[in-house]
Amino acid sequence: MPFKNRDIISIYDFSKSDLLHVLKVAAAMEKTPRSSLLKGKILGTLFFEPSTRTRLSFTSAMEQLDGQVMGFATSAVTSARKGETLWDSIKMIEQYVDIIVIRHPQEGSARLASEAAKIPVINAGDGSNQHPTQTLLDLYTIQKTKGRLDNLKIGMLGDLKYGRTVHSLAIALSHFTNIKFYFIAPDALRMPKEYRDALSEKGVPFEETENLFEVSKDLDVLYATRIQKERFPDPLEYEKYKGIYRLDKTLLTHIKPDLRIMHPLPRVDEISPELDDTKHAVYFEQAGNGIPVRKALLALVLGAVK
Ligand code: NCD
Protein backbone atom coordinates (compact mmCIF):
# COMPACT_ATOMS: atom_id res chain seq x y z
CA MET A 1 0.00 0.00 0.00
CA PRO A 2 1.39 3.47 -0.82
CA PHE A 3 2.45 5.57 2.15
CA LYS A 4 1.46 9.00 0.86
CA ASN A 5 -1.18 10.56 3.17
CA ARG A 6 -1.39 7.40 5.23
CA ASP A 7 -1.95 7.54 9.00
CA ILE A 8 0.58 5.63 11.09
CA ILE A 9 -1.53 4.48 14.02
CA SER A 10 -1.11 0.78 14.70
CA ILE A 11 1.48 -1.79 13.80
CA TYR A 12 -1.39 -4.07 12.74
CA ASP A 13 -1.81 -1.78 9.70
CA PHE A 14 1.67 -2.72 8.39
CA SER A 15 2.30 -5.67 6.10
CA LYS A 16 5.74 -7.26 6.07
CA SER A 17 6.59 -5.46 2.84
CA ASP A 18 5.48 -2.12 4.40
CA LEU A 19 7.86 -2.70 7.31
CA LEU A 20 10.74 -3.62 5.01
CA HIS A 21 10.06 -0.64 2.79
CA VAL A 22 10.33 1.82 5.70
CA LEU A 23 13.60 0.19 6.75
CA LYS A 24 14.96 0.50 3.22
CA VAL A 25 14.06 4.19 2.98
CA ALA A 26 15.54 4.74 6.46
CA ALA A 27 18.84 3.21 5.32
CA ALA A 28 18.88 5.62 2.37
CA MET A 29 18.17 8.53 4.75
CA GLU A 30 21.10 7.48 6.89
CA LYS A 31 23.40 7.68 3.86
CA THR A 32 22.26 11.23 2.96
CA PRO A 33 21.53 12.83 6.31
CA ARG A 34 20.72 16.37 5.12
CA SER A 35 18.46 17.38 2.26
CA SER A 36 15.59 19.71 1.36
CA LEU A 37 13.05 16.94 0.87
CA LEU A 38 10.50 18.48 3.24
CA LYS A 39 11.10 22.17 2.55
CA GLY A 40 7.88 24.13 3.00
CA LYS A 41 6.24 21.43 5.14
CA ILE A 42 5.27 21.93 8.78
CA LEU A 43 5.08 19.18 11.39
CA GLY A 44 2.84 19.62 14.44
CA THR A 45 4.15 17.76 17.51
CA LEU A 46 1.30 17.28 19.98
CA PHE A 47 2.71 15.73 23.12
CA PHE A 48 0.10 15.38 25.86
CA GLU A 49 2.50 13.08 27.74
CA PRO A 50 6.21 13.34 28.61
CA SER A 51 8.75 12.49 25.91
CA THR A 52 12.39 13.22 25.27
CA ARG A 53 13.61 10.96 22.46
CA THR A 54 10.46 10.64 20.42
CA ARG A 55 9.64 14.34 20.28
CA LEU A 56 13.21 15.49 19.80
CA SER A 57 14.01 12.89 17.16
CA PHE A 58 10.88 13.76 15.18
CA THR A 59 11.87 17.43 15.45
CA SER A 60 15.45 16.81 14.43
CA ALA A 61 14.37 14.52 11.57
CA MET A 62 12.01 17.19 10.21
CA GLU A 63 14.58 19.96 10.53
CA GLN A 64 17.35 17.92 8.90
CA LEU A 65 15.04 17.60 5.87
CA ASP A 66 14.49 21.40 5.89
CA GLY A 67 10.94 21.16 7.23
CA GLN A 68 9.59 23.17 10.14
CA VAL A 69 8.11 22.12 13.47
CA MET A 70 5.58 23.62 15.87
CA GLY A 71 3.86 22.07 18.84
CA PHE A 72 3.82 21.52 22.56
CA ALA A 73 5.54 19.18 24.97
CA THR A 74 2.98 19.21 27.76
CA SER A 75 -0.78 19.42 27.78
CA ALA A 76 -0.53 22.00 30.60
CA VAL A 77 -0.16 24.80 28.04
CA THR A 78 -3.00 23.69 25.76
CA SER A 79 -6.73 24.41 25.68
CA ALA A 80 -7.29 20.82 26.82
CA ARG A 81 -6.87 22.47 30.22
CA LYS A 82 -9.89 24.66 29.42
CA GLY A 83 -11.96 21.64 28.47
CA GLU A 84 -11.37 21.51 24.72
CA THR A 85 -11.92 18.03 23.31
CA LEU A 86 -9.13 16.24 21.45
CA TRP A 87 -11.40 16.16 18.40
CA ASP A 88 -11.77 19.96 18.37
CA SER A 89 -8.06 20.53 19.02
CA ILE A 90 -7.19 18.38 16.00
CA LYS A 91 -9.78 20.07 13.73
CA MET A 92 -8.10 23.36 14.50
CA ILE A 93 -4.43 22.32 14.50
CA GLU A 94 -4.76 20.60 11.11
CA GLN A 95 -5.28 24.02 9.59
CA TYR A 96 -1.82 25.13 10.78
CA VAL A 97 0.36 22.16 9.85
CA ASP A 98 0.82 19.49 7.14
CA ILE A 99 1.24 16.44 9.38
CA ILE A 100 0.62 15.65 13.05
CA VAL A 101 2.60 13.52 15.48
CA ILE A 102 0.62 12.84 18.64
CA ARG A 103 1.40 11.24 22.00
CA HIS A 104 -1.47 10.92 24.43
CA PRO A 105 -2.13 8.97 27.65
CA GLN A 106 -5.35 7.44 26.37
CA GLU A 107 -5.46 4.23 24.34
CA GLY A 108 -7.16 4.87 21.01
CA SER A 109 -6.48 8.64 21.07
CA ALA A 110 -4.25 8.56 17.99
CA ARG A 111 -6.93 6.69 16.04
CA LEU A 112 -9.49 9.30 17.13
CA ALA A 113 -7.15 12.10 16.05
CA SER A 114 -6.71 10.44 12.65
CA GLU A 115 -10.49 10.29 12.24
CA ALA A 116 -10.79 13.99 13.08
CA ALA A 117 -7.95 15.08 10.76
CA LYS A 118 -7.84 15.21 6.99
CA ILE A 119 -4.04 15.48 7.16
CA PRO A 120 -1.90 12.44 8.13
CA VAL A 121 -1.50 11.55 11.81
CA ILE A 122 1.36 9.56 13.32
CA ASN A 123 0.93 7.81 16.67
CA ALA A 124 3.90 8.50 18.97
CA GLY A 125 2.41 6.37 21.76
CA ASP A 126 -1.20 6.07 22.93
CA GLY A 127 -1.39 4.99 26.57
CA SER A 128 -0.32 1.40 27.05
CA ASN A 129 -1.57 0.46 23.59
CA GLN A 130 1.02 0.92 20.82
CA HIS A 131 4.11 2.82 19.72
CA PRO A 132 4.56 1.93 16.03
CA THR A 133 7.36 4.36 15.18
CA GLN A 134 9.45 3.03 18.09
CA THR A 135 8.90 -0.44 16.64
CA LEU A 136 10.24 0.62 13.26
CA LEU A 137 13.42 1.95 14.85
CA ASP A 138 13.64 -1.21 16.96
CA LEU A 139 13.43 -3.35 13.80
CA TYR A 140 16.02 -1.13 12.13
CA THR A 141 18.31 -1.61 15.13
CA ILE A 142 17.86 -5.39 15.15
CA GLN A 143 18.55 -5.56 11.42
CA LYS A 144 21.68 -3.43 11.79
CA THR A 145 23.14 -5.06 14.86
CA LYS A 146 22.15 -8.69 14.19
CA GLY A 147 22.21 -8.54 10.38
CA ARG A 148 18.79 -10.19 10.11
CA LEU A 149 15.15 -10.11 11.14
CA ASP A 150 14.59 -13.86 10.72
CA ASN A 151 15.84 -16.73 12.88
CA LEU A 152 15.88 -14.85 16.16
CA LYS A 153 15.17 -15.69 19.76
CA ILE A 154 13.89 -12.51 21.36
CA GLY A 155 13.53 -11.96 25.10
CA MET A 156 11.20 -9.21 26.30
CA LEU A 157 11.74 -8.29 29.92
CA GLY A 158 9.91 -6.20 32.50
CA ASP A 159 6.53 -4.53 32.20
CA LEU A 160 4.98 -6.38 29.29
CA LYS A 161 1.47 -5.45 30.39
CA TYR A 162 1.65 -1.67 30.23
CA GLY A 163 4.72 -1.30 27.97
CA ARG A 164 3.43 -0.22 24.58
CA THR A 165 6.76 -0.71 22.80
CA VAL A 166 6.79 -4.47 23.35
CA HIS A 167 3.20 -4.80 22.14
CA SER A 168 3.96 -3.23 18.78
CA LEU A 169 7.34 -4.95 18.44
CA ALA A 170 5.96 -8.45 19.09
CA ILE A 171 3.36 -8.02 16.35
CA ALA A 172 5.88 -6.59 13.88
CA LEU A 173 8.36 -9.42 14.44
CA SER A 174 5.63 -12.01 13.99
CA HIS A 175 5.86 -11.36 10.22
CA PHE A 176 9.37 -12.82 10.08
CA THR A 177 10.51 -16.43 9.83
CA ASN A 178 11.59 -18.62 12.72
CA ILE A 179 11.05 -16.10 15.50
CA LYS A 180 10.62 -17.27 19.07
CA PHE A 181 9.71 -15.01 21.97
CA TYR A 182 10.57 -15.34 25.65
CA PHE A 183 8.29 -13.12 27.72
CA ILE A 184 10.06 -12.51 31.02
CA ALA A 185 7.78 -10.81 33.54
CA PRO A 186 5.97 -11.38 36.81
CA ASP A 187 2.52 -12.83 36.34
CA ALA A 188 0.80 -9.49 37.07
CA LEU A 189 2.77 -7.79 34.25
CA ARG A 190 2.65 -10.55 31.65
CA MET A 191 2.14 -9.94 27.93
CA PRO A 192 -1.59 -9.23 27.47
CA LYS A 193 -3.85 -11.93 26.04
CA GLU A 194 -4.58 -9.91 22.91
CA TYR A 195 -0.94 -10.14 21.85
CA ARG A 196 -0.43 -13.74 22.98
CA ASP A 197 -3.50 -14.72 20.97
CA ALA A 198 -2.30 -12.80 17.91
CA LEU A 199 1.03 -14.68 18.05
CA SER A 200 -0.66 -18.06 18.56
CA GLU A 201 -2.91 -17.43 15.57
CA LYS A 202 0.16 -16.84 13.42
CA GLY A 203 1.89 -19.90 14.85
CA VAL A 204 4.67 -17.86 16.47
CA PRO A 205 6.01 -19.69 19.52
CA PHE A 206 6.57 -18.01 22.87
CA GLU A 207 7.52 -19.04 26.39
CA GLU A 208 6.62 -17.14 29.54
CA THR A 209 8.77 -17.07 32.66
CA GLU A 210 9.58 -14.82 35.60
CA ASN A 211 13.17 -15.91 35.69
CA LEU A 212 15.55 -14.32 33.20
CA PHE A 213 18.37 -16.74 33.92
CA GLU A 214 16.19 -19.69 32.95
CA VAL A 215 16.22 -18.51 29.34
CA SER A 216 19.00 -15.93 28.95
CA LYS A 217 21.46 -18.38 27.31
CA ASP A 218 19.04 -18.93 24.42
CA LEU A 219 18.56 -15.28 23.48
CA ASP A 220 19.83 -13.33 20.46
CA VAL A 221 18.18 -10.11 21.60
CA LEU A 222 17.10 -9.04 25.08
CA TYR A 223 14.65 -6.13 24.99
CA ALA A 224 14.38 -4.64 28.48
CA THR A 225 11.61 -2.25 29.52
CA ARG A 226 10.85 0.16 32.33
CA ILE A 227 8.09 -0.67 34.82
CA GLN A 228 5.49 1.87 33.62
CA LYS A 229 4.80 3.64 36.91
CA GLU A 230 2.33 6.13 35.42
CA ARG A 231 0.03 3.37 34.14
CA PHE A 232 -0.53 1.57 37.46
CA PRO A 233 -4.02 2.26 38.83
CA ASP A 234 -2.68 1.55 42.36
CA PRO A 235 0.66 3.05 43.48
CA LEU A 236 1.11 0.20 45.98
CA GLU A 237 1.05 -2.27 43.09
CA TYR A 238 3.85 -0.32 41.44
CA GLU A 239 5.89 -0.47 44.67
CA LYS A 240 5.68 -4.27 44.49
CA TYR A 241 7.24 -4.49 41.04
CA LYS A 242 9.64 -1.56 40.77
CA GLY A 243 13.23 -2.70 40.59
CA ILE A 244 12.19 -6.31 39.99
CA TYR A 245 14.76 -6.78 37.22
CA ARG A 246 18.18 -5.21 37.13
CA LEU A 247 20.59 -6.29 34.42
CA ASP A 248 24.22 -6.06 35.49
CA LYS A 249 27.55 -7.79 34.84
CA THR A 250 26.34 -11.05 36.41
CA LEU A 251 24.28 -11.44 33.23
CA LEU A 252 27.42 -11.68 31.10
CA THR A 253 28.24 -15.25 32.10
CA HIS A 254 24.71 -16.40 31.23
CA ILE A 255 24.37 -15.20 27.63
CA LYS A 256 25.45 -15.92 24.06
CA PRO A 257 28.56 -13.93 23.05
CA ASP A 258 26.59 -11.96 20.46
CA LEU A 259 23.52 -11.10 22.54
CA ARG A 260 22.26 -7.57 21.91
CA ILE A 261 20.59 -5.72 24.77
CA MET A 262 17.98 -3.18 23.70
CA HIS A 263 15.78 -0.75 25.66
CA PRO A 264 13.46 1.96 24.31
CA LEU A 265 14.68 4.26 27.12
CA PRO A 266 14.26 5.99 29.50
CA ARG A 267 15.71 3.41 31.88
CA VAL A 268 15.16 3.69 35.59
CA ASP A 269 17.18 0.88 37.15
CA GLU A 270 16.58 -2.02 34.75
CA ILE A 271 20.06 -1.83 33.24
CA SER A 272 23.10 -1.01 35.31
CA PRO A 273 25.37 1.57 33.63
CA GLU A 274 28.19 -0.99 34.03
CA LEU A 275 26.77 -2.71 30.93
CA ASP A 276 26.84 0.47 28.81
CA ASP A 277 30.38 -0.04 27.54
CA THR A 278 29.96 -3.70 26.70
CA LYS A 279 29.48 -4.82 23.08
CA HIS A 280 26.05 -6.11 24.06
CA ALA A 281 24.53 -2.70 24.83
CA VAL A 282 22.91 -1.12 21.78
CA TYR A 283 20.28 1.07 23.46
CA PHE A 284 21.91 4.43 22.77
CA GLU A 285 22.54 3.49 19.15
CA GLN A 286 18.90 2.36 19.08
CA ALA A 287 17.76 5.84 20.19
CA GLY A 288 19.96 7.36 17.45
CA ASN A 289 18.22 5.20 14.86
CA GLY A 290 15.08 7.21 15.58
CA ILE A 291 16.44 9.88 13.23
CA PRO A 292 16.71 7.97 9.92
CA VAL A 293 13.58 5.98 10.65
CA ARG A 294 11.46 9.04 11.49
CA LYS A 295 12.87 10.89 8.48
CA ALA A 296 11.76 7.96 6.34
CA LEU A 297 8.26 7.98 7.82
CA LEU A 298 7.81 11.75 7.44
CA ALA A 299 9.10 11.73 3.86
CA LEU A 300 6.96 8.73 2.88
CA VAL A 301 3.75 10.00 4.40
CA LEU A 302 4.27 13.51 3.01
CA GLY A 303 4.86 12.01 -0.41
CA ALA A 304 8.42 13.29 -0.77
CA VAL A 305 9.71 9.77 -1.43
CA LYS A 306 7.94 6.66 -2.65
C1 NCD B 1 8.88 4.51 25.56
C2 NCD B 1 7.44 5.00 25.55
O1 NCD B 1 7.18 6.19 25.63
O2 NCD B 1 6.59 4.11 25.47
N1 NCD B 1 9.80 5.56 25.39
C3 NCD B 1 10.13 5.96 24.12
O3 NCD B 1 9.32 6.44 23.37
N2 NCD B 1 11.39 5.71 23.73
C4 NCD B 1 9.18 3.64 26.71
C5 NCD B 1 8.93 4.12 28.11
O4 NCD B 1 8.47 5.24 28.34
O5 NCD B 1 9.21 3.34 29.01
Coordinates of C-alpha atoms in Angstrom, one line a residue, residues 9-199:
I9 CA -1.5 4.5 14.0
S10 CA -1.1 0.8 14.7
I11 CA 1.5 -1.8 13.8
Y12 CA -1.4 -4.1 12.7
D13 CA -1.8 -1.8 9.7
F14 CA 1.7 -2.7 8.4
S15 CA 2.3 -5.7 6.1
K16 CA 5.7 -7.3 6.1
S17 CA 6.6 -5.5 2.8
D18 CA 5.5 -2.1 4.4
L19 CA 7.9 -2.7 7.3
L20 CA 10.7 -3.6 5.0
H21 CA 10.1 -0.6 2.8
V22 CA 10.3 1.8 5.7
L23 CA 13.6 0.2 6.8
K24 CA 15.0 0.5 3.2
V25 CA 14.1 4.2 3.0
A26 CA 15.5 4.7 6.5
A27 CA 18.8 3.2 5.3
A28 CA 18.9 5.6 2.4
M29 CA 18.2 8.5 4.7
E30 CA 21.1 7.5 6.9
K31 CA 23.4 7.7 3.9
T32 CA 22.3 11.2 3.0
P33 CA 21.5 12.8 6.3
R34 CA 20.7 16.4 5.1
S35 CA 18.5 17.4 2.3
S36 CA 15.6 19.7 1.4
L37 CA 13.1 16.9 0.9
L38 CA 10.5 18.5 3.2
K39 CA 11.1 22.2 2.5
G40 CA 7.9 24.1 3.0
K41 CA 6.2 21.4 5.1
I42 CA 5.3 21.9 8.8
L43 CA 5.1 19.2 11.4
G44 CA 2.8 19.6 14.4
T45 CA 4.2 17.8 17.5
L46 CA 1.3 17.3 20.0
F47 CA 2.7 15.7 23.1
F48 CA 0.1 15.4 25.9
E49 CA 2.5 13.1 27.7
P50 CA 6.2 13.3 28.6
S51 CA 8.7 12.5 25.9
T52 CA 12.4 13.2 25.3
R53 CA 13.6 11.0 22.5
T54 CA 10.5 10.6 20.4
R55 CA 9.6 14.3 20.3
L56 CA 13.2 15.5 19.8
S57 CA 14.0 12.9 17.2
F58 CA 10.9 13.8 15.2
T59 CA 11.9 17.4 15.4
S60 CA 15.5 16.8 14.4
A61 CA 14.4 14.5 11.6
M62 CA 12.0 17.2 10.2
E63 CA 14.6 20.0 10.5
Q64 CA 17.3 17.9 8.9
L65 CA 15.0 17.6 5.9
D66 CA 14.5 21.4 5.9
G67 CA 10.9 21.2 7.2
Q68 CA 9.6 23.2 10.1
V69 CA 8.1 22.1 13.5
M70 CA 5.6 23.6 15.9
G71 CA 3.9 22.1 18.8
F72 CA 3.8 21.5 22.6
A73 CA 5.5 19.2 25.0
T74 CA 3.0 19.2 27.8
S75 CA -0.8 19.4 27.8
A76 CA -0.5 22.0 30.6
V77 CA -0.2 24.8 28.0
T78 CA -3.0 23.7 25.8
S79 CA -6.7 24.4 25.7
A80 CA -7.3 20.8 26.8
R81 CA -6.9 22.5 30.2
K82 CA -9.9 24.7 29.4
G83 CA -12.0 21.6 28.5
E84 CA -11.4 21.5 24.7
T85 CA -11.9 18.0 23.3
L86 CA -9.1 16.2 21.5
W87 CA -11.4 16.2 18.4
D88 CA -11.8 20.0 18.4
S89 CA -8.1 20.5 19.0
I90 CA -7.2 18.4 16.0
K91 CA -9.8 20.1 13.7
M92 CA -8.1 23.4 14.5
I93 CA -4.4 22.3 14.5
E94 CA -4.8 20.6 11.1
Q95 CA -5.3 24.0 9.6
Y96 CA -1.8 25.1 10.8
V97 CA 0.4 22.2 9.8
D98 CA 0.8 19.5 7.1
I99 CA 1.2 16.4 9.4
I100 CA 0.6 15.7 13.0
V101 CA 2.6 13.5 15.5
I102 CA 0.6 12.8 18.6
R103 CA 1.4 11.2 22.0
H104 CA -1.5 10.9 24.4
P105 CA -2.1 9.0 27.7
Q106 CA -5.4 7.4 26.4
E107 CA -5.5 4.2 24.3
G108 CA -7.2 4.9 21.0
S109 CA -6.5 8.6 21.1
A110 CA -4.2 8.6 18.0
R111 CA -6.9 6.7 16.0
L112 CA -9.5 9.3 17.1
A113 CA -7.1 12.1 16.1
S114 CA -6.7 10.4 12.7
E115 CA -10.5 10.3 12.2
A116 CA -10.8 14.0 13.1
A117 CA -8.0 15.1 10.8
K118 CA -7.8 15.2 7.0
I119 CA -4.0 15.5 7.2
P120 CA -1.9 12.4 8.1
V121 CA -1.5 11.6 11.8
I122 CA 1.4 9.6 13.3
N123 CA 0.9 7.8 16.7
A124 CA 3.9 8.5 19.0
G125 CA 2.4 6.4 21.8
D126 CA -1.2 6.1 22.9
G127 CA -1.4 5.0 26.6
S128 CA -0.3 1.4 27.1
N129 CA -1.6 0.5 23.6
Q130 CA 1.0 0.9 20.8
H131 CA 4.1 2.8 19.7
P132 CA 4.6 1.9 16.0
T133 CA 7.4 4.4 15.2
Q134 CA 9.4 3.0 18.1
T135 CA 8.9 -0.4 16.6
L136 CA 10.2 0.6 13.3
L137 CA 13.4 2.0 14.8
D138 CA 13.6 -1.2 17.0
L139 CA 13.4 -3.3 13.8
Y140 CA 16.0 -1.1 12.1
T141 CA 18.3 -1.6 15.1
I142 CA 17.9 -5.4 15.1
Q143 CA 18.5 -5.6 11.4
K144 CA 21.7 -3.4 11.8
T145 CA 23.1 -5.1 14.9
K146 CA 22.1 -8.7 14.2
G147 CA 22.2 -8.5 10.4
R148 CA 18.8 -10.2 10.1
L149 CA 15.2 -10.1 11.1
D150 CA 14.6 -13.9 10.7
N151 CA 15.8 -16.7 12.9
L152 CA 15.9 -14.8 16.2
K153 CA 15.2 -15.7 19.8
I154 CA 13.9 -12.5 21.4
G155 CA 13.5 -12.0 25.1
M156 CA 11.2 -9.2 26.3
L157 CA 11.7 -8.3 29.9
G158 CA 9.9 -6.2 32.5
D159 CA 6.5 -4.5 32.2
L160 CA 5.0 -6.4 29.3
K161 CA 1.5 -5.4 30.4
Y162 CA 1.7 -1.7 30.2
G163 CA 4.7 -1.3 28.0
R164 CA 3.4 -0.2 24.6
T165 CA 6.8 -0.7 22.8
V166 CA 6.8 -4.5 23.4
H167 CA 3.2 -4.8 22.1
S168 CA 4.0 -3.2 18.8
L169 CA 7.3 -5.0 18.4
A170 CA 6.0 -8.5 19.1
I171 CA 3.4 -8.0 16.4
A172 CA 5.9 -6.6 13.9
L173 CA 8.4 -9.4 14.4
S174 CA 5.6 -12.0 14.0
H175 CA 5.9 -11.4 10.2
F176 CA 9.4 -12.8 10.1
T177 CA 10.5 -16.4 9.8
N178 CA 11.6 -18.6 12.7
I179 CA 11.0 -16.1 15.5
K180 CA 10.6 -17.3 19.1
F181 CA 9.7 -15.0 22.0
Y182 CA 10.6 -15.3 25.7
F183 CA 8.3 -13.1 27.7
I184 CA 10.1 -12.5 31.0
A185 CA 7.8 -10.8 33.5
P186 CA 6.0 -11.4 36.8
D187 CA 2.5 -12.8 36.3
A188 CA 0.8 -9.5 37.1
L189 CA 2.8 -7.8 34.2
R190 CA 2.7 -10.6 31.7
M191 CA 2.1 -9.9 27.9
P192 CA -1.6 -9.2 27.5
K193 CA -3.8 -11.9 26.0
E194 CA -4.6 -9.9 22.9
Y195 CA -0.9 -10.1 21.8
R196 CA -0.4 -13.7 23.0
D197 CA -3.5 -14.7 21.0
A198 CA -2.3 -12.8 17.9
L199 CA 1.0 -14.7 18.0

